[in-house]
Each structure stands twice: as C-alpha cells, then as structure tokens.
CSV table of C-alpha atoms and ligand atoms in Angstrom, one decimal:
chain,number,residue,atom,x,y,z
P,109,MET,CA,-8.7,21.9,-23.6
P,110,LEU,CA,-9.3,20.5,-20.2
P,111,PRO,CA,-12.6,22.0,-18.2
P,112,VAL,CA,-12.1,22.8,-14.9
P,113,ILE,CA,-15.9,23.8,-13.7
P,114,TYR,CA,-15.3,26.4,-11.1
P,115,SER,CA,-17.1,29.5,-9.7
P,116,ASP,CA,-15.7,31.8,-6.6
P,117,ASP,CA,-19.7,31.7,-5.2
P,118,PHE,CA,-17.6,27.9,-3.7
P,119,LEU,CA,-16.2,30.1,-1.5
P,120,LEU,CA,-19.2,31.3,-0.1
P,121,HIS,CA,-19.8,28.2,2.0
P,122,LYS,CA,-18.4,29.4,5.1
P,123,THR,CA,-17.4,26.8,8.2
P,124,GLY,CA,-15.7,29.1,10.6
P,125,MET,CA,-12.2,29.6,12.1
P,126,LEU,CA,-10.3,26.5,11.8
P,127,HIS,CA,-12.4,24.3,10.1
P,128,PRO,CA,-10.3,22.3,7.7
P,129,GLU,CA,-13.1,21.9,5.0
P,130,ARG,CA,-12.1,25.6,4.0
P,131,PRO,CA,-12.5,27.8,1.1
P,132,GLU,CA,-8.9,28.6,0.9
P,133,ARG,CA,-8.9,24.7,-0.2
P,134,LEU,CA,-10.2,26.0,-3.6
P,135,THR,CA,-8.4,29.2,-4.0
P,136,ALA,CA,-4.8,27.3,-3.3
P,137,ILE,CA,-6.4,24.7,-5.9
P,138,VAL,CA,-7.1,27.4,-8.5
P,139,ASN,CA,-3.6,29.4,-8.0
P,140,ALA,CA,-1.5,26.0,-8.4
P,141,LEU,CA,-3.2,25.7,-11.6
P,142,LYS,CA,-3.2,28.7,-13.1
P,143,ALA,CA,0.9,28.8,-12.8
P,144,ALA,CA,0.7,25.2,-14.2
P,145,PRO,CA,3.2,25.2,-17.4
P,146,TRP,CA,0.2,23.9,-19.2
P,147,ALA,CA,-2.3,26.0,-17.7
P,148,ALA,CA,-3.4,27.3,-21.3
P,149,GLN,CA,-4.9,24.3,-21.8
P,150,ILE,CA,-7.1,24.8,-18.9
P,151,GLU,CA,-10.8,25.6,-19.9
P,152,TRP,CA,-12.6,27.5,-16.6
P,153,GLN,CA,-16.3,26.7,-17.3
P,154,LEU,CA,-18.8,28.2,-14.9
P,155,PRO,CA,-21.1,25.8,-13.4
P,156,THR,CA,-24.9,26.3,-14.8
P,157,PRO,CA,-26.4,28.9,-12.3
P,158,VAL,CA,-29.2,27.8,-9.6
P,159,SER,CA,-31.5,30.6,-10.4
P,160,GLY,CA,-33.5,29.6,-13.6
P,161,HIS,CA,-32.8,25.4,-12.8
P,162,GLU,CA,-33.7,25.6,-9.3
P,163,GLN,CA,-36.5,23.1,-10.2
P,164,LYS,CA,-34.6,20.7,-12.0
P,165,LEU,CA,-31.8,20.3,-9.9
P,166,LEU,CA,-34.7,19.8,-6.9
P,167,SER,CA,-35.9,16.8,-8.9
P,168,GLU,CA,-32.5,15.4,-9.4
P,169,ILE,CA,-31.4,15.7,-5.6
P,170,LYS,CA,-34.5,14.5,-4.5
P,171,LYS,CA,-33.6,10.9,-6.2
P,172,VAL,CA,-31.2,10.3,-3.4
P,173,HIS,CA,-32.2,12.8,-0.8
P,174,ALA,CA,-35.7,13.2,1.1
P,175,LEU,CA,-37.1,16.3,0.7
P,176,GLY,CA,-37.5,17.1,4.5
P,177,TYR,CA,-33.5,17.0,4.9
P,178,ILE,CA,-33.2,19.5,1.8
P,179,ARG,CA,-35.9,21.4,3.6
P,180,GLU,CA,-33.8,21.6,6.5
P,181,VAL,CA,-30.5,22.5,5.1
P,182,GLU,CA,-32.2,25.5,3.1
P,183,HIS,CA,-34.3,26.5,6.5
P,184,LEU,CA,-31.4,26.4,8.7
P,185,ALA,CA,-28.9,28.2,5.9
P,186,HIS,CA,-31.4,30.7,5.7
P,187,ARG,CA,-32.2,31.2,9.0
P,188,GLY,CA,-28.5,32.3,9.0
P,189,GLY,CA,-26.5,28.5,9.2
P,190,GLY,CA,-26.2,26.5,12.1
P,191,TYR,CA,-24.7,22.9,12.8
P,192,LEU,CA,-25.8,19.9,10.5
P,193,ASP,CA,-24.0,17.7,12.7
P,194,GLY,CA,-21.0,18.5,15.2
P,195,ASP,CA,-18.2,18.2,12.3
P,196,THR,CA,-20.6,20.0,9.9
P,197,PRO,CA,-21.2,24.3,10.3
P,198,ILE,CA,-23.1,25.7,7.8
P,199,SER,CA,-23.6,29.8,6.5
P,200,ALA,CA,-26.1,31.5,5.6
P,201,GLU,CA,-25.2,30.9,1.6
P,202,SER,CA,-24.5,27.0,2.0
P,203,TYR,CA,-27.6,25.9,0.6
P,204,ASP,CA,-27.3,28.3,-2.6
P,205,VAL,CA,-23.7,26.8,-2.8
P,206,ALA,CA,-24.7,23.1,-2.1
P,207,MET,CA,-27.0,23.4,-4.9
P,208,LEU,CA,-24.5,25.3,-7.0
P,209,ALA,CA,-22.2,22.4,-6.5
P,210,VAL,CA,-24.4,20.2,-7.3
P,211,SER,CA,-25.4,21.7,-10.7
P,212,ALA,CA,-21.2,21.8,-11.2
P,213,TRP,CA,-21.0,17.8,-11.1
P,214,LEU,CA,-23.8,17.8,-13.4
P,215,ASP,CA,-22.1,19.8,-15.7
P,216,GLY,CA,-19.6,17.5,-15.1
P,217,VAL,CA,-22.0,14.8,-16.6
P,218,ASP,CA,-22.9,16.3,-19.3
P,219,ARG,CA,-19.6,18.1,-20.4
P,220,VAL,CA,-17.5,14.2,-20.3
P,221,TRP,CA,-20.5,12.4,-22.3
P,222,ASP,CA,-20.6,15.3,-24.7
P,223,THR,CA,-16.8,15.3,-25.6
P,224,GLY,CA,-15.8,12.0,-24.8
P,225,SER,CA,-13.0,13.3,-22.2
P,226,PRO,CA,-12.2,14.1,-18.9
P,227,ALA,CA,-13.6,17.1,-16.9
P,228,PHE,CA,-12.8,17.9,-13.6
P,229,VAL,CA,-15.5,19.8,-11.3
P,230,LEU,CA,-14.0,22.0,-8.6
P,231,ALA,CA,-16.5,22.6,-5.9
P,232,ARG,CA,-17.5,22.6,-2.4
P,233,PRO,CA,-18.8,21.8,-0.2
P,234,PRO,CA,-17.7,18.0,-0.9
P,235,GLY,CA,-20.6,15.5,-0.7
P,236,HIS,CA,-19.8,11.4,0.0
P,237,HIS,CA,-20.7,11.2,3.3
P,238,ALA,CA,-24.0,13.0,3.3
P,239,GLU,CA,-26.8,10.3,3.7
P,240,LYS,CA,-30.2,10.4,2.4
P,241,ASP,CA,-31.6,12.5,5.3
P,242,ARG,CA,-28.8,13.7,7.0
P,243,GLY,CA,-25.8,15.6,6.3
P,244,MET,CA,-22.3,15.3,8.2
P,245,GLY,CA,-18.5,14.9,7.8
P,246,PHE,CA,-18.5,18.4,5.8
P,247,CYS,CA,-21.0,17.1,3.3
P,248,LEU,CA,-24.3,18.6,2.4
P,249,PHE,CA,-25.7,16.7,-0.6
P,250,SER,CA,-24.1,13.4,-2.3
P,251,ASN,CA,-23.0,14.9,-5.2
P,252,ALA,CA,-21.2,11.8,-6.7
P,253,ALA,CA,-24.5,9.6,-5.9
P,254,ILE,CA,-26.7,12.5,-7.7
P,255,ALA,CA,-24.6,13.3,-11.0
P,256,ALA,CA,-24.3,9.0,-11.3
P,257,TYR,CA,-28.4,9.0,-10.9
P,258,TYR,CA,-28.6,11.8,-13.6
P,259,ALA,CA,-26.1,10.2,-16.1
P,260,LEU,CA,-28.2,7.1,-16.2
P,261,LYS,CA,-31.2,9.1,-17.7
P,262,LYS,CA,-29.0,9.6,-20.7
P,263,PRO,CA,-29.5,7.8,-23.8
P,264,GLY,CA,-26.5,5.5,-24.0
P,265,ILE,CA,-25.9,5.7,-20.3
P,266,LYS,CA,-26.6,2.1,-19.0
P,267,LYS,CA,-23.8,1.6,-16.4
P,268,VAL,CA,-21.9,4.4,-13.9
P,269,ALA,CA,-19.1,3.3,-11.9
P,270,ILE,CA,-17.9,5.3,-8.9
P,271,LEU,CA,-13.9,5.3,-7.6
P,272,ASP,CA,-13.8,6.7,-4.2
P,273,TRP,CA,-10.5,7.2,-3.5
P,274,ASP,CA,-10.6,10.2,-0.8
P,275,VAL,CA,-8.8,8.6,2.3
P,276,HIS,CA,-12.3,8.1,4.1
P,277,HIS,CA,-15.2,5.7,3.0
P,278,GLY,CA,-17.9,7.2,1.5
P,279,ASN,CA,-20.7,5.9,3.5
P,280,GLY,CA,-23.2,8.3,2.0
P,281,THR,CA,-22.7,7.3,-1.5
P,282,GLN,CA,-22.5,3.1,-1.3
P,283,ASP,CA,-25.6,3.5,1.1
P,284,LEU,CA,-27.6,5.7,-1.6
P,285,VAL,CA,-26.3,3.6,-5.0
P,286,GLU,CA,-25.5,0.2,-3.0
P,287,ASN,CA,-29.3,-1.1,-4.2
P,288,ASN,CA,-28.9,-0.2,-7.9
P,289,ALA,CA,-27.2,-2.7,-9.9
P,290,GLN,CA,-26.6,0.1,-12.9
P,291,ILE,CA,-24.1,2.2,-10.3
P,292,ALA,CA,-20.6,0.4,-9.0
P,293,TYR,CA,-19.1,1.9,-6.0
P,294,CYS,CA,-15.5,1.3,-4.9
P,295,SER,CA,-13.6,3.0,-2.3
P,296,LEU,CA,-10.1,3.0,-1.3
P,297,HIS,CA,-10.0,4.4,2.2
P,298,GLN,CA,-8.1,4.5,5.5
P,299,SER,CA,-9.0,1.5,8.1
P,300,PRO,CA,-9.7,2.0,10.7
P,301,CYS,CA,-10.8,5.9,10.3
P,302,TYR,CA,-13.9,8.4,10.1
P,303,PRO,CA,-16.7,7.4,9.6
P,304,GLY,CA,-15.8,4.0,10.6
P,305,THR,CA,-17.6,1.9,7.6
P,306,GLY,CA,-16.8,0.6,4.2
P,307,TYR,CA,-15.4,-2.9,5.2
P,308,GLY,CA,-14.3,-5.8,2.8
P,309,ASP,CA,-17.2,-7.8,3.5
P,310,GLU,CA,-19.6,-5.3,1.7
P,311,PHE,CA,-20.6,-5.8,-1.9
P,312,GLY,CA,-23.6,-4.3,-2.6
P,313,SER,CA,-27.2,-5.9,-3.4
P,314,HIS,CA,-25.4,-6.8,-7.3
P,315,ASN,CA,-22.0,-7.4,-6.6
P,316,ASN,CA,-21.9,-3.9,-7.5
P,317,VAL,CA,-19.7,-2.7,-4.2
P,318,LEU,CA,-16.0,-3.0,-3.3
P,319,ASN,CA,-14.5,-1.4,-0.6
P,320,ILE,CA,-10.4,-1.7,0.2
P,321,PRO,CA,-9.7,-0.7,3.4
P,322,MET,CA,-6.5,0.5,3.5
P,323,SER,CA,-3.8,0.3,7.2
P,324,PRO,CA,-2.6,3.7,8.2
P,325,GLY,CA,0.8,4.3,7.0
P,326,SER,CA,0.2,2.6,3.7
P,327,THR,CA,2.0,3.9,0.6
P,328,MET,CA,2.1,3.9,-3.0
P,329,GLY,CA,3.5,0.0,-2.2
P,330,LEU,CA,0.3,-0.7,-1.1
P,331,TYR,CA,-2.0,1.0,-3.3
P,332,LYS,CA,-0.8,-0.1,-6.4
P,333,PRO,CA,-1.2,-3.7,-5.9
P,334,ALA,CA,-4.9,-2.7,-4.6
P,335,PHE,CA,-5.5,-0.6,-8.0
P,336,GLU,CA,-3.9,-3.3,-10.1
P,337,GLY,CA,-5.4,-6.6,-8.3
P,338,TYR,CA,-9.1,-5.5,-7.2
P,339,ILE,CA,-10.1,-1.9,-8.7
P,340,MET,CA,-9.1,-2.1,-12.2
P,341,PRO,CA,-10.6,-5.9,-12.4
P,342,PHE,CA,-13.5,-4.8,-10.6
P,343,LEU,CA,-14.3,-1.8,-12.9
P,344,GLN,CA,-12.8,-3.9,-16.2
P,345,GLN,CA,-15.9,-6.5,-15.4
P,346,PHE,CA,-18.3,-4.0,-14.6
P,347,GLN,CA,-17.7,-1.7,-17.6
P,348,PRO,CA,-18.9,1.6,-17.1
P,349,ASP,CA,-20.3,3.9,-19.8
P,350,LEU,CA,-19.2,7.0,-17.2
P,351,LEU,CA,-16.7,7.0,-14.7
P,352,ILE,CA,-17.2,9.4,-11.6
P,353,VAL,CA,-13.9,9.8,-9.5
P,354,SER,CA,-14.9,10.8,-5.8
P,355,ALA,CA,-11.4,13.1,-5.8
P,356,GLY,CA,-10.0,13.4,-2.3
P,357,TYR,CA,-6.8,14.1,-1.8
P,358,ASP,CA,-6.5,13.4,2.0
P,359,ALA,CA,-4.6,10.1,1.8
P,360,ASN,CA,-1.5,12.4,1.5
P,361,ALA,CA,1.1,12.1,3.8
P,362,ASP,CA,1.0,15.6,5.1
P,363,ASP,CA,-2.8,15.6,5.4
P,364,PRO,CA,-3.9,16.5,9.0
P,365,LEU,CA,-7.0,14.2,9.1
P,366,ALA,CA,-5.9,11.0,8.3
P,367,SER,CA,-2.7,8.6,8.5
P,368,ILE,CA,-2.1,7.4,5.0
P,369,ALA,CA,1.6,8.3,3.1
P,370,LEU,CA,0.7,8.8,-0.5
P,371,GLN,CA,2.5,11.8,-2.6
P,372,PRO,CA,0.9,14.0,-4.6
P,373,GLU,CA,2.0,12.5,-7.9
P,374,ASP,CA,0.6,9.0,-7.1
P,375,TYR,CA,-2.8,10.5,-7.8
P,376,GLY,CA,-1.5,10.9,-11.1
P,377,VAL,CA,-1.1,7.1,-11.3
P,378,PHE,CA,-4.2,7.0,-9.8
P,379,THR,CA,-5.5,9.0,-13.1
P,380,GLU,CA,-3.2,6.7,-15.6
P,381,TYR,CA,-5.2,3.4,-14.0
P,382,CYS,CA,-8.7,5.6,-14.9
P,383,LEU,CA,-7.8,7.0,-18.2
P,384,GLN,CA,-6.8,3.0,-19.0
P,385,LEU,CA,-10.3,2.3,-18.5
P,386,THR,CA,-12.1,5.2,-20.1
P,387,SER,CA,-11.7,8.5,-21.0
P,388,LYS,CA,-15.2,9.8,-20.1
P,389,ILE,CA,-14.1,10.4,-16.6
P,390,VAL,CA,-16.0,13.0,-14.2
P,391,PHE,CA,-13.4,14.2,-11.7
P,392,GLY,CA,-15.1,15.7,-8.6
P,393,LEU,CA,-13.5,17.3,-5.5
P,394,GLU,CA,-14.4,15.7,-2.2
P,395,GLY,CA,-11.7,16.2,0.6
P,396,GLY,CA,-7.4,16.8,0.8
P,397,TYR,CA,-7.0,19.6,3.9
P,398,ASP,CA,-3.1,20.6,3.3
P,399,LEU,CA,-3.2,23.1,1.0
P,400,PRO,CA,0.5,22.4,-0.7
P,401,SER,CA,-0.1,18.5,-0.8
P,402,LEU,CA,-3.5,19.0,-2.5
P,403,SER,CA,-2.7,21.6,-5.3
P,404,GLU,CA,0.1,19.6,-5.8
P,405,SER,CA,-2.3,16.5,-6.4
P,406,VAL,CA,-4.8,18.1,-8.3
P,407,VAL,CA,-2.1,19.3,-10.7
P,408,ALA,CA,-1.0,15.9,-11.2
P,409,THR,CA,-4.6,14.7,-11.8
P,410,LEU,CA,-5.3,17.0,-14.5
P,411,GLU,CA,-1.4,17.0,-16.2
P,412,LYS,CA,-2.1,13.4,-16.9
P,413,CYS,CA,-5.6,13.9,-18.6
P,414,LEU,CA,-3.9,16.4,-21.0
N,546,ZN,ZN1,-11.9,12.7,3.4
C-alpha cells in the first residue's frame, strides 16, 4: 500500500477567483488517483489533526519561522483574511489549513521512517518560497524545511536531503537549511524566472546546496543529464537517511506559470532516480497549475513507487 496523506480540509484555504494556487488542484489530483488502475493500492491517510497538537506543531514551525510571522499569519486569517504579499492571499481558514499542511508533512516523515517506503503528502498551501519572517509566492509555512528539521530529531536520522523539482527555486527552503550541515538542498528550476534566486554558484555553508538553473524551453533532453551528471552524484555523496521531495509539477509544458517543456511521464523518471537512491522518500506537493498535467504527473510519480 502507498500512503497518500490528504484531507478535504486542504480545500478550505481560499485564494480567490482566478488564482492559480486553488483548491481545484487537489480535487483534480484526488480524482485522477481514484481513477488509476492501481487505485486500490492507495492508502488514504488523514493528517494528524491540529487540535490537541497545536503546541507541538508550533514548536516545530518555530524552528524555522519567527514567532512574529507565525502570529501575523494567524491574526490576518482570523480577522477574515488578506494578503501576505501581492501573490499570496489568505482566507479566514488559511492559518488552520497551513498548520494542518505542516502536520501532514510531519506525518509523512513519521510514516516513511516507520515503514521504509515512500509516502505522498497531498496538501496545500505549498511552502518552498516561505522565508523565516515572510510568506510569499503562494507559500505560508516552509513545509519541507520544517519536515527536515523534524526528521533530524529521530534516532537514526543524521542527514536529510531535500530535492526540489518545482519549476521555481525554493528560495525559502534554501535560506532556512543552507547553514545546517545535516541538511542538503538541491533544486532544478527555470532561470530566469520567479523568484530570481538560486544561482549555480551558491553552495551553502557546508557544500550542502546545489542549484541547477534550467533555460526556458528545456525538455527531458536537458533534465536527464542534469539529474545524471549533477543531482544524483550530489545526493549519492551526501548519503541522506531520508529524502524529502518538494514535488512541484509546474515544469510541465502545459503549465501557465513557467516555460519549461516537461511531460507528465518525465516525473516518473525523476521518481525512478530518487528510488535508486533510497526508498525512504517523502514526496510533498508544491506547485503545478495546469490541472490535467498536474494530476497526470502525480499519477506518474506514485505509479513508480508501487
Ligand atoms: Zn512553482
């Protein structure tokens, strides 16, 4: 069985009409997974509820975010919503949903470490742009970085790698982990593109960062050598005990927010690369805004894990 950690409550984070990061993204993925020929092999797992675990979650979030920022998100949401930045509207439920998303990513870490096999965290809002003291780029809390620090508390986990294949650079994730020798961050992302970070000459404080900027129009013909020549050797040398994938699917050719030209099945190939490294993989959803290619790509990812 392949766990997919999901709750309908993730649909309650409302971003308004015409915003690309919308609840329908998850609905499309859920429908595609339920229609897959191997749908019976999915174990739908609800995330641990926030209620009753709020202090524990807050203590994990506070490891990467300033308390003042966490309170800002809480107050803005509970006053009815507003904007964290021009791209990042939140609604009344968004703080609670973002907390639940963090809970789901932590559940993903627990599940993968307990079983030794992959899990997919199907949550929103995404997280990789969120910085220590500000939300941006549709992101509220840095799910992947929070999950990485949480994983390091487990006996037996000494090193965690984050692979970010979202088409945008995870500026927040890199910033939050690059000074920690126990966490590696590597990203393939379109350049130039939002948010304008992630240069190839950034290596982190411990040679623990690898950025591979990709030119607009890149296809698998360029991604494959990037994986085989750079990403895989970097991850193999780091030897992580756990791999977290910031799984964004906006590098698809049909995606409206970027200009990379991958096909959904290419994400199955990326997944095979990851599985060559370890079976202990937490996949967590980041971007991906064209609903058909987004859902086909998640299907391609999970299919390889079965
Ligand atoms: Zn993205």
